[in-house]
Amino acid sequence: MKAYFEYRHRVTFADTNLVGNVYFTNYLSWQGTCRELFLAEKAPKTVARLNGDLALVTSSCSCEFFSELYALDTVSVRMSLVGMDFSQITMGFEYYRITDGRPGSWRAVSRPSRAR
């Protein structure tokens, strides 16, 4: 069993800036997409509670960049559990450029991302 949940995204021109590389805020947006797809697939009852008494709030996040991504690259966003207590969950995110259908070089890392 994998120790992470993976979301694959095809980078579009809308994801890039005038220089041609991915604009940094998109990495954080992809974190949200990855988290939401995980909830939809693995925890649908939690998603249902979001319409009622449950709220997911990201209280902090950061991203460290190692190498650029460009339009039409495919990126693997991997989310893993870093820590958990009674009122919060800490997730880590890693970003890999997909080469020949497999994860290639590491592009960025984001730790921690805390949700309450």
mmCIF file of C-alpha atoms in Angstrom:
data_model
loop_
_atom_site.group_PDB
_atom_site.id
_atom_site.type_symbol
_atom_site.label_atom_id
_atom_site.label_comp_id
_atom_site.label_asym_id
_atom_site.label_seq_id
_atom_site.Cartn_x
_atom_site.Cartn_y
_atom_site.Cartn_z
ATOM 1 C CA MET A 1 0.000 0.000 0.000
ATOM 2 C CA LYS A 2 1.283 3.474 -0.895
ATOM 3 C CA ALA A 3 1.995 5.856 1.973
ATOM 4 C CA TYR A 4 0.676 8.794 -0.077
ATOM 5 C CA PHE A 5 -2.283 9.912 -2.175
ATOM 6 C CA GLU A 6 -1.368 11.027 -5.697
ATOM 7 C CA TYR A 7 -2.995 13.612 -7.928
ATOM 8 C CA ARG A 8 -1.605 14.054 -11.450
ATOM 9 C CA HIS A 9 -2.018 17.406 -13.149
ATOM 10 C CA ARG A 10 -1.233 18.447 -16.715
ATOM 11 C CA VAL A 11 0.218 21.952 -16.588
ATOM 12 C CA THR A 12 -1.608 24.365 -18.883
ATOM 13 C CA PHE A 13 -0.551 27.755 -20.196
ATOM 14 C CA ALA A 14 -2.970 29.257 -17.680
ATOM 15 C CA ASP A 15 -0.750 27.791 -14.917
ATOM 16 C CA THR A 16 2.318 29.668 -16.161
ATOM 17 C CA ASN A 17 3.568 33.244 -15.976
ATOM 18 C CA LEU A 18 5.048 35.452 -18.716
ATOM 19 C CA VAL A 19 8.468 33.811 -18.279
ATOM 20 C CA GLY A 20 6.892 30.427 -19.110
ATOM 21 C CA ASN A 21 7.327 28.592 -15.809
ATOM 22 C CA VAL A 22 4.542 27.632 -13.399
ATOM 23 C CA TYR A 23 3.399 30.546 -11.247
ATOM 24 C CA PHE A 24 4.160 29.698 -7.596
ATOM 25 C CA THR A 25 0.599 30.017 -6.302
ATOM 26 C CA ASN A 26 -0.466 27.084 -8.481
ATOM 27 C CA TYR A 27 1.540 24.681 -6.319
ATOM 28 C CA LEU A 28 -0.631 25.693 -3.359
ATOM 29 C CA SER A 29 -3.782 25.425 -5.464
ATOM 30 C CA TRP A 30 -2.798 21.877 -6.465
ATOM 31 C CA GLN A 31 -2.434 21.033 -2.761
ATOM 32 C CA GLY A 32 -6.084 21.970 -2.281
ATOM 33 C CA THR A 33 -7.155 19.942 -5.296
ATOM 34 C CA CYS A 34 -5.182 16.919 -4.066
ATOM 35 C CA ARG A 35 -6.721 17.181 -0.589
ATOM 36 C CA GLU A 36 -10.260 17.532 -2.001
ATOM 37 C CA LEU A 37 -9.868 14.563 -4.370
ATOM 38 C CA PHE A 38 -8.534 12.478 -1.472
ATOM 39 C CA LEU A 39 -11.587 13.351 0.620
ATOM 40 C CA ALA A 40 -13.978 12.615 -2.247
ATOM 41 C CA GLU A 41 -12.373 9.237 -2.940
ATOM 42 C CA LYS A 42 -11.414 8.040 0.542
ATOM 43 C CA ALA A 43 -13.660 9.941 2.974
ATOM 44 C CA PRO A 44 -17.014 10.812 1.348
ATOM 45 C CA LYS A 45 -18.719 11.033 4.754
ATOM 46 C CA THR A 46 -16.312 13.809 5.701
ATOM 47 C CA VAL A 47 -17.237 15.675 2.518
ATOM 48 C CA ALA A 48 -20.913 15.360 3.449
ATOM 49 C CA ARG A 49 -20.180 16.869 6.882
ATOM 50 C CA LEU A 50 -18.660 19.945 5.230
ATOM 51 C CA ASN A 51 -22.214 21.043 4.439
ATOM 52 C CA GLY A 52 -23.027 20.852 8.148
ATOM 53 C CA ASP A 53 -20.908 21.229 11.253
ATOM 54 C CA LEU A 54 -17.408 20.550 9.879
ATOM 55 C CA ALA A 55 -14.956 23.088 8.434
ATOM 56 C CA LEU A 56 -11.488 22.425 7.055
ATOM 57 C CA VAL A 57 -9.206 25.414 7.521
ATOM 58 C CA THR A 58 -5.600 25.539 6.366
ATOM 59 C CA SER A 59 -3.800 27.377 9.136
ATOM 60 C CA SER A 60 -0.337 27.348 7.559
ATOM 61 C CA CYS A 61 1.528 26.141 4.502
ATOM 62 C CA SER A 62 4.758 26.759 2.649
ATOM 63 C CA CYS A 63 6.508 25.540 -0.458
ATOM 64 C CA GLU A 64 10.198 25.171 -1.278
ATOM 65 C CA PHE A 65 11.088 25.009 -4.977
ATOM 66 C CA PHE A 66 13.933 22.966 -6.434
ATOM 67 C CA SER A 67 13.312 23.069 -10.174
ATOM 68 C CA GLU A 68 10.811 24.659 -12.550
ATOM 69 C CA LEU A 69 7.757 23.160 -14.191
ATOM 70 C CA TYR A 70 6.544 24.408 -17.578
ATOM 71 C CA ALA A 71 3.422 24.318 -19.744
ATOM 72 C CA LEU A 72 2.390 20.818 -20.800
ATOM 73 C CA ASP A 73 4.524 19.096 -18.147
ATOM 74 C CA THR A 74 2.686 16.512 -16.076
ATOM 75 C CA VAL A 75 3.194 16.853 -12.339
ATOM 76 C CA SER A 76 2.556 14.253 -9.643
ATOM 77 C CA VAL A 77 1.349 15.886 -6.420
ATOM 78 C CA ARG A 78 1.784 13.443 -3.542
ATOM 79 C CA MET A 79 0.094 14.065 -0.217
ATOM 80 C CA SER A 80 1.121 12.166 2.901
ATOM 81 C CA LEU A 81 0.239 12.304 6.575
ATOM 82 C CA VAL A 82 2.957 13.969 8.656
ATOM 83 C CA GLY A 83 1.123 14.227 11.976
ATOM 84 C CA MET A 84 -2.267 14.179 13.629
ATOM 85 C CA ASP A 85 -3.777 15.107 16.977
ATOM 86 C CA PHE A 86 -7.267 15.714 18.340
ATOM 87 C CA SER A 87 -7.935 18.939 16.441
ATOM 88 C CA GLN A 88 -5.533 19.093 13.506
ATOM 89 C CA ILE A 89 -3.955 17.106 10.720
ATOM 90 C CA THR A 90 -0.549 17.943 9.246
ATOM 91 C CA MET A 91 -0.010 16.917 5.641
ATOM 92 C CA GLY A 92 3.130 16.997 3.512
ATOM 93 C CA PHE A 93 3.139 17.502 -0.246
ATOM 94 C CA GLU A 94 5.813 16.553 -2.777
ATOM 95 C CA TYR A 95 5.795 17.492 -6.450
ATOM 96 C CA TYR A 96 7.445 15.393 -9.159
ATOM 97 C CA ARG A 97 7.644 15.967 -12.892
ATOM 98 C CA ILE A 98 6.381 12.875 -14.721
ATOM 99 C CA THR A 99 8.802 11.575 -17.341
ATOM 100 C CA ASP A 100 7.949 8.583 -19.559
ATOM 101 C CA GLY A 101 4.906 7.831 -17.384
ATOM 102 C CA ARG A 102 6.915 7.628 -14.148
ATOM 103 C CA PRO A 103 7.803 10.195 -11.504
ATOM 104 C CA GLY A 104 11.071 11.839 -12.404
ATOM 105 C CA SER A 105 12.912 14.631 -10.699
ATOM 106 C CA TRP A 106 11.705 16.261 -7.520
ATOM 107 C CA ARG A 107 10.409 19.775 -8.236
ATOM 108 C CA ALA A 108 9.119 21.102 -4.913
ATOM 109 C CA VAL A 109 8.168 20.155 -1.382
ATOM 110 C CA SER A 110 5.607 21.664 0.943
ATOM 111 C CA ARG A 111 5.663 20.955 4.650
ATOM 112 C CA PRO A 112 3.736 21.271 6.757
ATOM 113 C CA SER A 113 0.227 22.087 5.640
ATOM 114 C CA ARG A 114 -2.047 22.090 8.657
ATOM 115 C CA ALA A 115 -5.799 21.760 8.516
ATOM 116 C CA ARG A 116 -8.136 22.201 11.468
#
